[in-house]
PDB file of C-alpha atoms and ligand atoms in Angstrom:
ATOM      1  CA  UNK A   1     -11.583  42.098 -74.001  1.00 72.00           C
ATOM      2  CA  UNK A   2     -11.232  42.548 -70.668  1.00 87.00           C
ATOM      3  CA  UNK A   3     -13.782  42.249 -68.541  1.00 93.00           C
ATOM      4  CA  UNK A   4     -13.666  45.503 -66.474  1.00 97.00           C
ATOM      5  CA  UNK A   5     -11.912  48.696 -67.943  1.00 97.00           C
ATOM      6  CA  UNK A   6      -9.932  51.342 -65.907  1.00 98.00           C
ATOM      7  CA  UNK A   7     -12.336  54.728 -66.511  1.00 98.00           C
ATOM      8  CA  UNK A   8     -10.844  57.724 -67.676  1.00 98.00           C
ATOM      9  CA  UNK A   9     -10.250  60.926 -65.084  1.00 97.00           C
ATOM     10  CA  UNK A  10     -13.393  63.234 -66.840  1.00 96.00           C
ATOM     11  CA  UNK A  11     -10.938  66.196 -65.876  1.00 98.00           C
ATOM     12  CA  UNK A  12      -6.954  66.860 -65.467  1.00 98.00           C
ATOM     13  CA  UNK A  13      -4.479  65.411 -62.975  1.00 98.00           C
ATOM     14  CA  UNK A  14      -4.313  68.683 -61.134  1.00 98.00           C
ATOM     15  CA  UNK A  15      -7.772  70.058 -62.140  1.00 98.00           C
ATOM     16  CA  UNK A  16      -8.894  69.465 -57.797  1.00 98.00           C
ATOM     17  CA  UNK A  17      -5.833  71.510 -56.983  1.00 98.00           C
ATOM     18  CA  UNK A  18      -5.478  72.587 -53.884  1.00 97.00           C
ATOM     19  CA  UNK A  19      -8.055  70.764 -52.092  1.00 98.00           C
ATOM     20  CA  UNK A  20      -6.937  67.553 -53.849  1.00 98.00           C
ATOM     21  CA  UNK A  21      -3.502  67.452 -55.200  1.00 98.00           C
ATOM     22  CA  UNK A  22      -2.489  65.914 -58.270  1.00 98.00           C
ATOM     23  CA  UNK A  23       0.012  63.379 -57.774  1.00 98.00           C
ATOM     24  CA  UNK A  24      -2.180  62.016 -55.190  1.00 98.00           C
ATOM     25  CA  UNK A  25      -4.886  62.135 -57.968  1.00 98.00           C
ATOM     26  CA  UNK A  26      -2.566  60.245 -60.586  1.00 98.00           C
ATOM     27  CA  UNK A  27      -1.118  57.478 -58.230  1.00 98.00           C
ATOM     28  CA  UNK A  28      -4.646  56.933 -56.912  1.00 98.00           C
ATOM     29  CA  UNK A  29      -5.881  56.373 -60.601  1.00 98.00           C
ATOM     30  CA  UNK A  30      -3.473  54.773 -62.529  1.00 98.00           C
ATOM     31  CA  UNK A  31      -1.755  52.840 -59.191  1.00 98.00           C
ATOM     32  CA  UNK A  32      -4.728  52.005 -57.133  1.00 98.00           C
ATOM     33  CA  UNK A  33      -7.996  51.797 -58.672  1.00 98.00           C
ATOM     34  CA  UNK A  34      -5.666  50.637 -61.938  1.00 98.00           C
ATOM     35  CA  UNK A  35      -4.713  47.571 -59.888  1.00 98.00           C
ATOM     36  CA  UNK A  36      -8.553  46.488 -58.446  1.00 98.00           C
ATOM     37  CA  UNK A  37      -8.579  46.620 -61.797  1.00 98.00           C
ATOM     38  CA  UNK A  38      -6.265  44.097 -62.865  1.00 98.00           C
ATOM     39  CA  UNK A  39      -7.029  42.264 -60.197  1.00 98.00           C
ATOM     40  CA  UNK A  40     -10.984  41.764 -60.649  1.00 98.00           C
ATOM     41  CA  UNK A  41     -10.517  40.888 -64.296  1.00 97.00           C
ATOM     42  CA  UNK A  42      -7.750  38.465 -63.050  1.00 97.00           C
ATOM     43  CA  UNK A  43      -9.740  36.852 -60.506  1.00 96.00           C
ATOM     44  CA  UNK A  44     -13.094  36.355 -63.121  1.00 96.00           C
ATOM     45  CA  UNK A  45     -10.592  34.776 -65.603  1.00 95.00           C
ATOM     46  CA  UNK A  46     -11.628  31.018 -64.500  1.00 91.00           C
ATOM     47  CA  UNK A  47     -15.152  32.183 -64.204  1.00 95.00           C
ATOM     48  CA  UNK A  48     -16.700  32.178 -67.601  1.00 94.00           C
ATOM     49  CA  UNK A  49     -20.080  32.015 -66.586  1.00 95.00           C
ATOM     50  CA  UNK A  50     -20.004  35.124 -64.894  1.00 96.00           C
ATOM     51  CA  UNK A  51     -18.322  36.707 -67.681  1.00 93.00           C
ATOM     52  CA  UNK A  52     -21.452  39.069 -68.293  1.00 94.00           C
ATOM     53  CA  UNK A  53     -22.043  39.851 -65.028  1.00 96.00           C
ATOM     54  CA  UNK A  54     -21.568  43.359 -64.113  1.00 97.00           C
ATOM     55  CA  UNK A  55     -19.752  44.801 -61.054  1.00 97.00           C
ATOM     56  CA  UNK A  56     -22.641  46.161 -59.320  1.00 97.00           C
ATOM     57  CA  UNK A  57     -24.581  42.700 -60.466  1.00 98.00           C
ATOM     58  CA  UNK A  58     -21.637  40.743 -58.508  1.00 98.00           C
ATOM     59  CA  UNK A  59     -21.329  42.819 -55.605  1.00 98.00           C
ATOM     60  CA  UNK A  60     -25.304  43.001 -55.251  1.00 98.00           C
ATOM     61  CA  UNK A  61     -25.282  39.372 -55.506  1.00 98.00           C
ATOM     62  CA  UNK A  62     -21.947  38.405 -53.606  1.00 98.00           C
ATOM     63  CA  UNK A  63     -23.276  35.822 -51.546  1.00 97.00           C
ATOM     64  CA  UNK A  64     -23.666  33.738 -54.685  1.00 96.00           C
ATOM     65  CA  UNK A  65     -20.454  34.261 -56.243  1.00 97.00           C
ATOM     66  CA  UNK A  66     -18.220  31.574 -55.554  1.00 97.00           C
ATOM     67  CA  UNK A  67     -16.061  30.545 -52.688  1.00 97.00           C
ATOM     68  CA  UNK A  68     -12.818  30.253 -54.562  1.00 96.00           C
ATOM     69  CA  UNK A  69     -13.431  34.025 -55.501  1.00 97.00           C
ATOM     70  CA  UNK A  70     -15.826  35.857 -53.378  1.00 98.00           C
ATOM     71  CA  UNK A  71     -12.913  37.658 -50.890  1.00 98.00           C
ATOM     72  CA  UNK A  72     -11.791  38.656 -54.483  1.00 98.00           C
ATOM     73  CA  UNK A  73     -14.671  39.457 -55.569  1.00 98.00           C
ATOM     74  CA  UNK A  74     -15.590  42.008 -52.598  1.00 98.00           C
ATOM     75  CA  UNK A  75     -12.119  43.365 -52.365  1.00 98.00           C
ATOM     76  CA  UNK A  76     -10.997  43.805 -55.930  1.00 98.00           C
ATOM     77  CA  UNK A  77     -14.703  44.562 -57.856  1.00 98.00           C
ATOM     78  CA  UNK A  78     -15.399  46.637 -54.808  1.00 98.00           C
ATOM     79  CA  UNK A  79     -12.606  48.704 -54.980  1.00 98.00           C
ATOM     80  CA  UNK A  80     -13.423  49.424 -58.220  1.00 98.00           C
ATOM     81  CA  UNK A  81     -17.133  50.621 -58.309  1.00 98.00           C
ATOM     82  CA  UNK A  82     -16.145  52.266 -55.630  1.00 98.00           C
ATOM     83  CA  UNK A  83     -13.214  54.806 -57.840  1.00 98.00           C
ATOM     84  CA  UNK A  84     -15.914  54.322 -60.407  1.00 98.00           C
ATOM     85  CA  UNK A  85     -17.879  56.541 -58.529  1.00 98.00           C
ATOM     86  CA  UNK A  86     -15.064  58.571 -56.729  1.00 98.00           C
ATOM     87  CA  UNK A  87     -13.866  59.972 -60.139  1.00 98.00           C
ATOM     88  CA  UNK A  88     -17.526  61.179 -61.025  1.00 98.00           C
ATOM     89  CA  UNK A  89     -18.778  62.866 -57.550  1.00 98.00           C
ATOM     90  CA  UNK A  90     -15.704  64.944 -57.750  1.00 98.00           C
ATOM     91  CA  UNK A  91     -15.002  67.639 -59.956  1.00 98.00           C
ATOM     92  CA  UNK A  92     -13.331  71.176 -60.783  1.00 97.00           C
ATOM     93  CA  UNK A  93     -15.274  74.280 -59.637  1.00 94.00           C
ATOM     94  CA  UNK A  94     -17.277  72.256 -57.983  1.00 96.00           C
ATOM     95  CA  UNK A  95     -18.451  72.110 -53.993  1.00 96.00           C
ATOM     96  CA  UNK A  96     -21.094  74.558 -52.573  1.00 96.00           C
ATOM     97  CA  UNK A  97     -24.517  73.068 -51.518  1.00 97.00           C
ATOM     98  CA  UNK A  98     -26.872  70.324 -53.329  1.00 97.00           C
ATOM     99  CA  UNK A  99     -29.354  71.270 -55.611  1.00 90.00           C
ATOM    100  CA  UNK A 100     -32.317  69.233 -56.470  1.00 97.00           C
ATOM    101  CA  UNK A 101     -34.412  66.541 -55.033  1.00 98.00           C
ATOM    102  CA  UNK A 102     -31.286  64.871 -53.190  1.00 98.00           C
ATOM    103  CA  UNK A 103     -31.196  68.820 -51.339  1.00 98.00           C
ATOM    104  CA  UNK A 104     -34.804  68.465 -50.557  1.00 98.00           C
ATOM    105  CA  UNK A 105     -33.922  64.946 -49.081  1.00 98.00           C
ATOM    106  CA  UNK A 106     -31.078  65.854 -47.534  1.00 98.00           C
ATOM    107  CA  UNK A 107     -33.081  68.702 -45.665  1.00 98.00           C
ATOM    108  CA  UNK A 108     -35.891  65.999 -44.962  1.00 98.00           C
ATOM    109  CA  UNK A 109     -33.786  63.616 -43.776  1.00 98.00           C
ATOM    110  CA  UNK A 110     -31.208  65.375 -41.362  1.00 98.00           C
ATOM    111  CA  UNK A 111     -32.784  68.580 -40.655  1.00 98.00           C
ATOM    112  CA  UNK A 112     -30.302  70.835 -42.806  1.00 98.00           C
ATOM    113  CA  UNK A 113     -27.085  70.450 -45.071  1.00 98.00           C
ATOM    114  CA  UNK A 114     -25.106  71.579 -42.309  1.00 98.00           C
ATOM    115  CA  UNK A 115     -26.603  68.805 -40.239  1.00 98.00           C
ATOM    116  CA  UNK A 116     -25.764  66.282 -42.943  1.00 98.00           C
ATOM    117  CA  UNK A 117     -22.186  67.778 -43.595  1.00 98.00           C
ATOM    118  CA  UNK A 118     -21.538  67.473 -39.575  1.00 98.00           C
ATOM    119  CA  UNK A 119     -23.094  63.699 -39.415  1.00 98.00           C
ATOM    120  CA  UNK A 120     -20.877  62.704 -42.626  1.00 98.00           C
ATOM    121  CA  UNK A 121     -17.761  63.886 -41.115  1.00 98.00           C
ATOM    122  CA  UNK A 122     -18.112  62.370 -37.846  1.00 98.00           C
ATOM    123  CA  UNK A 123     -18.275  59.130 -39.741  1.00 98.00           C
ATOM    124  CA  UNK A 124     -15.548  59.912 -41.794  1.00 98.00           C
ATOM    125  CA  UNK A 125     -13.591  60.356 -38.411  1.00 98.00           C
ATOM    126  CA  UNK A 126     -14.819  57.171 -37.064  1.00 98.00           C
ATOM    127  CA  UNK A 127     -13.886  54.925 -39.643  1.00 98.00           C
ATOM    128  CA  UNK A 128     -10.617  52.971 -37.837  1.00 97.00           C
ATOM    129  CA  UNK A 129      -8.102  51.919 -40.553  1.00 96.00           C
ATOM    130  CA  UNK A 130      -9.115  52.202 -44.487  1.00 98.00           C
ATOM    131  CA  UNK A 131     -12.634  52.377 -45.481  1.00 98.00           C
ATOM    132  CA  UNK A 132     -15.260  54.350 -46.751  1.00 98.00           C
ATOM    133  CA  UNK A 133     -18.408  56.910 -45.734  1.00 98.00           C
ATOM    134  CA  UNK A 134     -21.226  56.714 -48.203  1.00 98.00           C
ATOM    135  CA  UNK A 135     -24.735  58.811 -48.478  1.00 98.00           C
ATOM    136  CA  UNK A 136     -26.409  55.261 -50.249  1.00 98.00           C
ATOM    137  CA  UNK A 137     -30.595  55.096 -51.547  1.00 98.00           C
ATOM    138  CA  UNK A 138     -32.258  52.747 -49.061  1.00 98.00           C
ATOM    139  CA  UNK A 139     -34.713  50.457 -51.501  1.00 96.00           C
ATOM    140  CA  UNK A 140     -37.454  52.757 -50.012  1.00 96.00           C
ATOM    141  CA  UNK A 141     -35.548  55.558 -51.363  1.00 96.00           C
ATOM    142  CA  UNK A 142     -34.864  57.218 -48.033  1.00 97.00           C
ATOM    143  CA  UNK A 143     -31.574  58.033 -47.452  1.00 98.00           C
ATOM    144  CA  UNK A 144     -28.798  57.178 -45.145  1.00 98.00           C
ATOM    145  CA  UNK A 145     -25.325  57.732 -43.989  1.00 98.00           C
ATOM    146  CA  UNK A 146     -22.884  54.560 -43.531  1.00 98.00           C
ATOM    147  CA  UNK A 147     -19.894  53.648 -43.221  1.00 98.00           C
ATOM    148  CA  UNK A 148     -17.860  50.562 -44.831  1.00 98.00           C
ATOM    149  CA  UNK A 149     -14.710  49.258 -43.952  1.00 98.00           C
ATOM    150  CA  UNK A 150     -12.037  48.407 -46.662  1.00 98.00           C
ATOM    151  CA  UNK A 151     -13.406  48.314 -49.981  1.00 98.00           C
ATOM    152  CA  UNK A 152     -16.817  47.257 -49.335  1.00 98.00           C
ATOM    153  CA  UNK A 153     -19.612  48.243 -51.338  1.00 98.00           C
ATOM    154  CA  UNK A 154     -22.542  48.826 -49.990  1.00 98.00           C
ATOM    155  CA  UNK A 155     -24.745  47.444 -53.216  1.00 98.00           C
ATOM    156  CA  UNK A 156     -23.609  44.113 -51.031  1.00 98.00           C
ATOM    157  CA  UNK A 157     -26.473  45.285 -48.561  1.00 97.00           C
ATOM    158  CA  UNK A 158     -28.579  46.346 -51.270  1.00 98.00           C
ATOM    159  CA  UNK A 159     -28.116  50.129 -50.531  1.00 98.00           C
ATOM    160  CA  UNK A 160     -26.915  52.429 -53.596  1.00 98.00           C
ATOM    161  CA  UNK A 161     -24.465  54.680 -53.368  1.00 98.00           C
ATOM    162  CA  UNK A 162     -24.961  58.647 -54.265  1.00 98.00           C
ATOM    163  CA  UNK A 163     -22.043  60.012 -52.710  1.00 98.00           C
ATOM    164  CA  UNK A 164     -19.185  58.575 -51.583  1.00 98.00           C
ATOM    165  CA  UNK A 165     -15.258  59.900 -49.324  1.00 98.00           C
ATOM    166  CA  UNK A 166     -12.657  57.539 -49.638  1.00 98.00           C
ATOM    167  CA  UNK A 167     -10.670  57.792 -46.422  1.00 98.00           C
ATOM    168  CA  UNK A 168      -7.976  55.066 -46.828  1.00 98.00           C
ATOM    169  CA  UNK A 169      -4.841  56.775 -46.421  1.00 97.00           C
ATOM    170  CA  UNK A 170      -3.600  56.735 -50.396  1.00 97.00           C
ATOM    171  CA  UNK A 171      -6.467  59.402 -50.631  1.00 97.00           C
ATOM    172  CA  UNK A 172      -4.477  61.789 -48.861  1.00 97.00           C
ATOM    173  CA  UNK A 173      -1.890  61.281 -47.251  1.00 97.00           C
ATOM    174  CA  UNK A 174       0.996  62.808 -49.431  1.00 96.00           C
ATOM    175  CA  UNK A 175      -0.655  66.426 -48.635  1.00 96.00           C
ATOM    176  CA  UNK A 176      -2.503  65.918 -45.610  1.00 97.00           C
ATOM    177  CA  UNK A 177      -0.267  63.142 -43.803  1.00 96.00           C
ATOM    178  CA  UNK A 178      -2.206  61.889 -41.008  1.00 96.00           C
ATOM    179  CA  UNK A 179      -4.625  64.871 -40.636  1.00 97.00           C
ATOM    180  CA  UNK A 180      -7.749  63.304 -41.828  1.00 97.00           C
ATOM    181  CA  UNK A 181      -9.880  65.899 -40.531  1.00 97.00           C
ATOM    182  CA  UNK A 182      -8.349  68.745 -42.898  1.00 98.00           C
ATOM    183  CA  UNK A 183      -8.784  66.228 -46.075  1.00 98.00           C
ATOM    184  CA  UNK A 184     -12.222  66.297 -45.016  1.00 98.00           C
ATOM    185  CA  UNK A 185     -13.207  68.751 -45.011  1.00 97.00           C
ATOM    186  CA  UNK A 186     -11.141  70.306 -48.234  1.00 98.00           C
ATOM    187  CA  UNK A 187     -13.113  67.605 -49.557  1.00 98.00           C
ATOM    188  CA  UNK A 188     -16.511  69.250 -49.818  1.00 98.00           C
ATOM    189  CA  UNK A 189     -15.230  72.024 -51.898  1.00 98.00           C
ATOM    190  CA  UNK A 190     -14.797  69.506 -55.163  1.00 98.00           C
ATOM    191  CA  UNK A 191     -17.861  67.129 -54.451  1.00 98.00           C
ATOM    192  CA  UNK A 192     -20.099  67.334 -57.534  1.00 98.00           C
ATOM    193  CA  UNK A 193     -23.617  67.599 -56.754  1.00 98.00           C
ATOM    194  CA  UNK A 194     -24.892  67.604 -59.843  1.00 98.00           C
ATOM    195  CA  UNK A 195     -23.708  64.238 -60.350  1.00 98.00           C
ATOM    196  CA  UNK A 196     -24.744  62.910 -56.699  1.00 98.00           C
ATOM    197  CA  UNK A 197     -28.314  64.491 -58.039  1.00 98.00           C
ATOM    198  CA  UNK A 198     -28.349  62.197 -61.099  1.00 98.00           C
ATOM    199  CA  UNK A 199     -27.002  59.142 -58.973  1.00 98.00           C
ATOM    200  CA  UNK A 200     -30.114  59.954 -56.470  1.00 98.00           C
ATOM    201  CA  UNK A 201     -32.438  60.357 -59.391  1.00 97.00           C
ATOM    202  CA  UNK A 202     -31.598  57.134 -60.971  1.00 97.00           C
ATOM    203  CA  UNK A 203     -31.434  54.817 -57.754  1.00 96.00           C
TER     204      UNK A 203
HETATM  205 MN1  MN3 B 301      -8.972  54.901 -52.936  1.00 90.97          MN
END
């Protein structure tokens, strides 16, 4: 068996229609995060000893992974915990405000959702090329905004993600072209909180 597995979409192709449309939704699944798939478990093949690592183990520990595979490694595993998580803090009939203790330390944190929403945007604009904005669990479980570039994780600086925007084009390009902006913020309106609740619980 292989050692990573391309998740199933928990909902339909078109089921984020129309902030999120579906042919976006099926060529990002099945084309993109379907080939950091193939990819990872191609690039662990001559790695046996790692064969019951997980992803988040790897990327936690990537400094140790080795040389002949690390770029691999970070690109390919990264890119898909990353759509690992993408998938699940979306959903249908979803968006609105947090609920729970991630609301509370949202609130805590940045003052008010709003003030969150306007901080996570700005670095969702800033990011230059393909990358990533992420609310991650410091290990002190205080919270933070970041930003990654590409598909790196950030479990590789020890901080877990809760929420995550993918802003490399193939997110949304084929109905938002190059306005990034709109994407953005058509984005809140599928995020699942419940699920970015459970992620903050569990970190
Ligand atoms: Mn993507």
């Amino acid at each position: 068996m292989a050692q990573f597995e391309l998740p199933d979409l928990p909902y339909k192709l078109d089921a984020l229609e129309p902030y999120i449309d579906a042919r976006t939704m099926e060529v990002h699944h099945d084309k993109h995060h379907g080939g950091y798939v193939q990819n990872a478990n191609k690039a662990l093949e001559g790695h046996p000893e790692l064969k019951d690592k997980s992803a988040e183990w790897l990327l936690r520990h990537i400094d140790s992974v080795p040389e002949d595979i690390r770029t691999a490694v970070r690109n390919q595993v990264g890119g898909h915990v990353n759509h690992s998580l993408w998938w699940t803090v979306l959903g249908p009939h979803k968006g609105g405000e947090p609920k729970g203790q991630v609301s509370e330390a949202i609130d805590r944190t940045f003052g008010s959702f709003e003030q969150f929403q306007n901080s996570f945007r700005q670095a969702a604009l800033s990011i230059f090329g393909s990358g990533w904005a992420w609310l991650v669990v410091r290990p002190d479980h205080s919270l933070e905004i970041i930003t990654t570039p590409n598909q790196d994780s950030s479990f590789m600086q020890g901080l877990t993600p809760v929420l995550g925007l993918d802003v490399w084009e193939h997110a949304y390009y084929l109905r938002y072209e190059n306005r990034r902006a709109e994407y953005i913020d058509a984005w809140w309106h599928v995020v699942n909180w419940d699920e970015v609740e459970r992620r903050y619980q569990a970190a």
